[in-house]
Amino acid sequence: MSQNTTPSLDAVLNANTLEETFPDYEGQLIDTIADPPRKANTVPATDVLPDELGDLLENDLYSHQAEAIRELQSGNNVTVATSTSSGKTWVYTLYFCLQKMQNPDARALFLYPTKALSVNQERKVNDLFDQLGIDAVAETYDGDTKDDRKKLIRDRVDVVISNFAGINQYLDSHMKWRDIFKNCELMAIDECHTYTGVHGMHVAWVIRRLRRLLDHYGSDPQLVCSTATIGNPREHSEHLTGAEFEIIDEDGSPHGRREVGFWQPPLQETGDLVEELEEDEILPSMRRNSDEEAAGALVHLAKNDVQTLMFTDSRQGTEIGVKRAIEAARSHPDGKYIDVEPYHAGLSKRKRRAVENQLNAGQVDGVISTSALELGIDIGSMDATVLAGYPGTRQSFWQRIGRAGRGTTDSLSVFVPQSDAIDQYILNNPDYVLEENVEDAVIDLSNNPVYAKHILCAASERPLTEADTKWFGPRDRLSRAINMWQAAGQLVGDLDRGAQYNGTARPQSGISMYATTDEQYDVRQVDGEIDMEPLDKERVYREYHPGALVLYDGDQYEVQEVVEDRINPYVTVERSNSANYTQAIHNKRITDLDVERSYDLGGGYQLCAGMGTVHINYSAYNVIDMYTGEIVEPMIPIDLAPISLRTQVMWIAFPREIVSRVLNEIPRSSYLQPEDSGEFASMGEEEYTLAGGLHGGEHGMIKMAPLELRLDNSDMGGLSTLHHNEVGSPVWFIHDAVEGGVGFAHSVYENFQSVAQRTVERIDNCDCERDVGCPACLMSSQCGNQNEPLHRPAAISFLRAALNKVEDATTG
Amino acid sequence: MIGLTVLPEVTMQRCGGNQLQDIVRYFDSDVIFTPNRIHEPFLSTELDDSVHVMTQPLNSGEPIEIAGDNDIQLVWVSTPADLETLIQNTQQNLRQESSEVYLLSDQLAVSVNLIDLEARLDGLAAYRDTLAERNAVGEFTHLTIKANPEYRAEWQGVDVQGVMPSANEQQGISYAGIAHFELQSNGIVGGKTRKLERFGLRAVDQVGGTRIETLREANIHSRQDLSMSSVKKISSLSGFGQTTARTAIESAQVIEQGEIRKASGASLPEGKPIFIDIETDGLNPTIIWLIGVYLPDQDGRYMPFIETDPDKPDVALEAFLSWLAEFGRDRPIVAYNGWNFDFPVINEHIADHCPRYLELWESSYRFDLYDWAVKKNNATLPGLTNKLEDVAEALGWEPFDTGLTGAEVARLFQRYAANPCPATELDWERHKRYCEDDVRALAHIYNQIKASTNRMTSSGGRSRSSNKNSTSQGTLSDF
């Protein structure tokens, strides 16, 4: 395989070439955008560094590196928000060299979002120390560190590299960390844009617990955050750490010409019927499965010696993608062998390291990854990337594309849209991804369930006193949390004398950094030894219910049993061999509404935000053919109790009169008929059609929300009903998908007008022109009701009615 | 004193007759309580008449006296009306005015609402109103089966103690446990919890559910049966190899015969040990108010370094350290489970309050006898658990009965510190004695190990000790 090719659309994906080489080329390449090359903006290293350091650097510094070091030298904290591979690690490593030259006892903490990244960066940091002749060593301390190294690293190593899941645990024995905590002069928080949502909330509290102990031992290190481009880098760093920051976002690093091809999957069906259709009559669902198409693009690039990284959304998606790629390689006219590997966080460390090394050494032709390779793991220069689906944010879109073509080499990316609403929107409006306003990172520090758990941890680390309102205040909130835990028998004492932890040992173990539910399920194989990371409860119920078929590191397993009546619950799996995968169907209810904020729009329209209890029941699953996407066996029952969560919700309630208004606005001929045997059989056609409008409005808003707000569809859910017991009228709900909520539904409430406006435009202008909509406007793969009923004109009518009321209310 | 032993449903479902007898013997139970009446016949068959069996009664319309004597009573109440009747009876009956009454009920349940940062005691309003009407709010200790045994809190003057293992997941880890309380005439509740697998044949190393079945089929029903079996016989059973059989038999022998076995090459520190034990105000304490030091080499001298003023966390520690600097340098400092509690707590408090001693302390020779024996496999200790009191008693130690537990001591100190006054003040002499008993028991075990010449025959597999104790480490009452 050649590592030196500079791929471009002309050389590889030129339409002429493709017609000859791409198997069954059918004009998939429908658009191209190009980001012109950017020249480097550099500053002589000796401008900011002493000559003895600066002279040893082979290159000048990029302007942003120099600027960041200058800010640090004036005693400020710094957030560096520049592109992938713009040398952000150098900023804090070089600054630590300066600190070390001033004070030989100086130590530092460098914190990364993943263990994989830690190992990767350790090498980079030590290489720079060597190059500059700095008498310092960096070493990783995490779950993989050998016992006999631990004390040595804590006591001696200048720069300790770790992650926040580890820090959460280590704070329990802070006395052992006394030396580094006392001498810590610098704390680097790398890729801090990854700390958002629920995970971000946990990290924000771990950072406060850490800073509290650093303060106790007498140090107040300077902070450096590095982040990919986000809308609010300063605000985010400040929320995350509780400190003030200067922002460096003028990127001085160069890049080559970047081209992004927009690649529309071809029609799946052929024949007279389809050929007669006009372009605007073709539905996205008539096209070939986009994951399969993306795997085909990956294979084609790989066969042309272009090392390619493909991104997809789920762990199962990477595994199924590899199977499809193997299939596509077999039918590709070029008989050359290619090697494609999956990569995701569920894989064992050994496997992940192996893939990273293979990528670095150019020994693998293609890798299909989740977001796990989106971060700065050094995997060398990729020639191309394929995006199977829009990742939900512009930030993530460009981060993925930035994985191709490091340095000044040109790069190529291929975006293959899914059939759903957002992807179709991006395909039709490529300029959207070029717009300036990148999404914000959201951390909700007001979330009490997460806060309260960290208060327990903090109290077990050192008794909490008045002085701690600095970290966990305001005082009223802290004392309410203490009073609650005291009444529950988990804390004793008070802020005057010190509130100390009184529960079972190590409350830190009860913190699950990646979700608010604590329970982790081990995975056991009944006929062998599976090496797999534990799963959270939601994933178990959704993907690892009994009967589920899951792929893991290329092998297929069938889930046998979910064992829950014990402290350490687990799932048993057995090797299996079928060409199918499974997808669970769920239904849900929302009860116990508690209104916190509301907006009376007049005329019986009400917009509300508050708390509610969502009951989700994974009641059945479909068995689906991995290659064709067809349902092989429908609706097999699952015997698991519903999952209930108390969380944040928003809802829009309509007056009863909306019914006649909507029915008047839509043609009678478009009314939907419920199926005779289905769960809606008892509904009349008017009722069924109205339900389709509400359901469509709810779907549309959830699907469009990521375009306005930094959030992920999968962090939210929804529910619509013509009559809700507590609301008493037609309503649709949007709710957060984790216990306690993370502020997503509430930001939909805050931004209702803009989200609803974008949604109505999208639905109204959808090319499908079908009453029941299509995956591009109303249908969602996350729907628990198999996208029934949905009614596009009714959804538009509901949304317009709501928007008119909002406009009246805001202008009047 | 009334010995109340509480077995939750999850424990009853797994508990064999043999284990049940072991439990009653171990705790010296007066009353066995379990909620479900269905277990009554089993309990009555397996236990003799000296133990009173109690299940949750249906609403009988009046309070039910479970046990009692002149000083102390334990009464079940099903409703606030029962409570009212009880108060009337108590107030009419002068004899009982000075006696301590413990109420057991399902009327009070603890729950927390994390979203609103609120804790609730469901049932409190009606319960407390009844007490308040009769002017009896502070009068009783209220035991509730709707809270965990570790739970103790005061709700508007109502003193609530949980008794039921796994009652509430929010209050901690749940497992098949057994809780035991020594209800005393002075209102002190000495609570302990143990896991079911510490009892019966299961207490033996290497013996779990499947192997118990195998042994039963081979007519081995008790630890004693196993301790007298031959390696040849046991290793011929399915699921047992030579090593497993040897380990299991040895483990049964150690428990049954109250003997120590030492690993070959295992040796205790050179030098004259200083035995220590600390008393604090909790697991993550704000004060070490008593450091008990026992010196067997100096005519068995016991020195309590004590400071009773909660605002002076440095005094007792400072006194101990200045003594140590002068007289104790280079001598091994021995504690039981020291690496999990005493040593790091002392370390942290030195750093906070008298850092000039930090180097002395960190360079001292600290020796954790529990860690050395159990975790590092240097010795097999007798007793159903590896807790200090169990091991010491199995080795013939006779404790002073102070009726205290570590958790109770910490709770009493907390109560005093929050409101120092004669009513809350601790009986300091009693606490010194309690601490003295612990250090002397520790020295007793240490000396027995030192003197022992028994060798372990099995090499590995000390799983009984390390695994089974792991979840209970870190509760004050355990070591």
CSV table of N, CA, C and O in Angstrom, one decimal, chain A residues 47 89 91 121 264 277 340 358 453 475 553 577 612 707:
chain,number,residue,atom,x,y,z
A,47,ASP,N,10.9,33.6,20.4
A,47,ASP,CA,10.1,34.8,20.8
A,47,ASP,C,9.5,34.6,22.2
A,47,ASP,O,9.3,35.5,22.9
A,89,THR,N,-0.9,19.7,22.3
A,89,THR,CA,-0.2,19.1,23.3
A,89,THR,C,1.1,19.9,23.6
A,89,THR,O,1.6,19.9,24.8
A,91,VAL,N,1.6,23.0,23.6
A,91,VAL,CA,1.4,24.2,24.5
A,91,VAL,C,1.6,23.9,25.9
A,91,VAL,O,2.5,24.5,26.6
A,121,GLN,N,-0.4,9.8,24.2
A,121,GLN,CA,0.2,11.1,24.5
A,121,GLN,C,1.5,11.0,25.3
A,121,GLN,O,2.3,11.9,25.3
A,264,GLN,N,-24.7,10.0,-2.6
A,264,GLN,CA,-26.1,9.5,-2.5
A,264,GLN,C,-26.2,8.1,-2.8
A,264,GLN,O,-25.9,7.7,-3.9
A,277,LEU,N,-40.1,6.9,-12.3
A,277,LEU,CA,-40.3,7.9,-11.3
A,277,LEU,C,-39.5,9.1,-11.7
A,277,LEU,O,-38.4,9.0,-12.2
A,340,VAL,N,-10.0,-5.1,6.7
A,340,VAL,CA,-10.8,-4.1,7.4
A,340,VAL,C,-11.1,-4.5,8.8
A,340,VAL,O,-11.4,-5.7,9.0
A,358,GLN,N,-1.6,-1.0,13.9
A,358,GLN,CA,-1.8,-1.3,12.5
A,358,GLN,C,-2.0,-0.1,11.6
A,358,GLN,O,-1.5,0.0,10.5
A,453,LYS,N,-24.4,12.9,44.5
A,453,LYS,CA,-23.5,11.7,44.6
A,453,LYS,C,-22.0,12.2,44.8
A,453,LYS,O,-21.2,11.6,45.5
A,475,ARG,N,-24.1,27.9,49.5
A,475,ARG,CA,-24.2,27.3,50.7
A,475,ARG,C,-25.6,26.6,50.9
A,475,ARG,O,-25.6,25.5,51.5
A,553,ASP,N,-16.2,-7.8,18.2
A,553,ASP,CA,-14.9,-8.1,17.6
A,553,ASP,C,-15.0,-9.2,16.5
A,553,ASP,O,-14.3,-10.1,16.5
A,577,ASN,N,-24.1,-18.1,15.2
A,577,ASN,CA,-23.6,-17.9,13.8
A,577,ASN,C,-24.8,-17.7,12.9
A,577,ASN,O,-25.4,-18.7,12.5
A,612,GLY,N,-40.7,14.8,35.0
A,612,GLY,CA,-41.7,13.8,34.8
A,612,GLY,C,-41.1,12.4,34.9
A,612,GLY,O,-39.8,12.3,34.9
A,707,LEU,N,-29.8,20.3,15.1
A,707,LEU,CA,-29.3,21.4,14.2
A,707,LEU,C,-29.3,22.7,14.9
A,707,LEU,O,-28.6,23.7,14.5
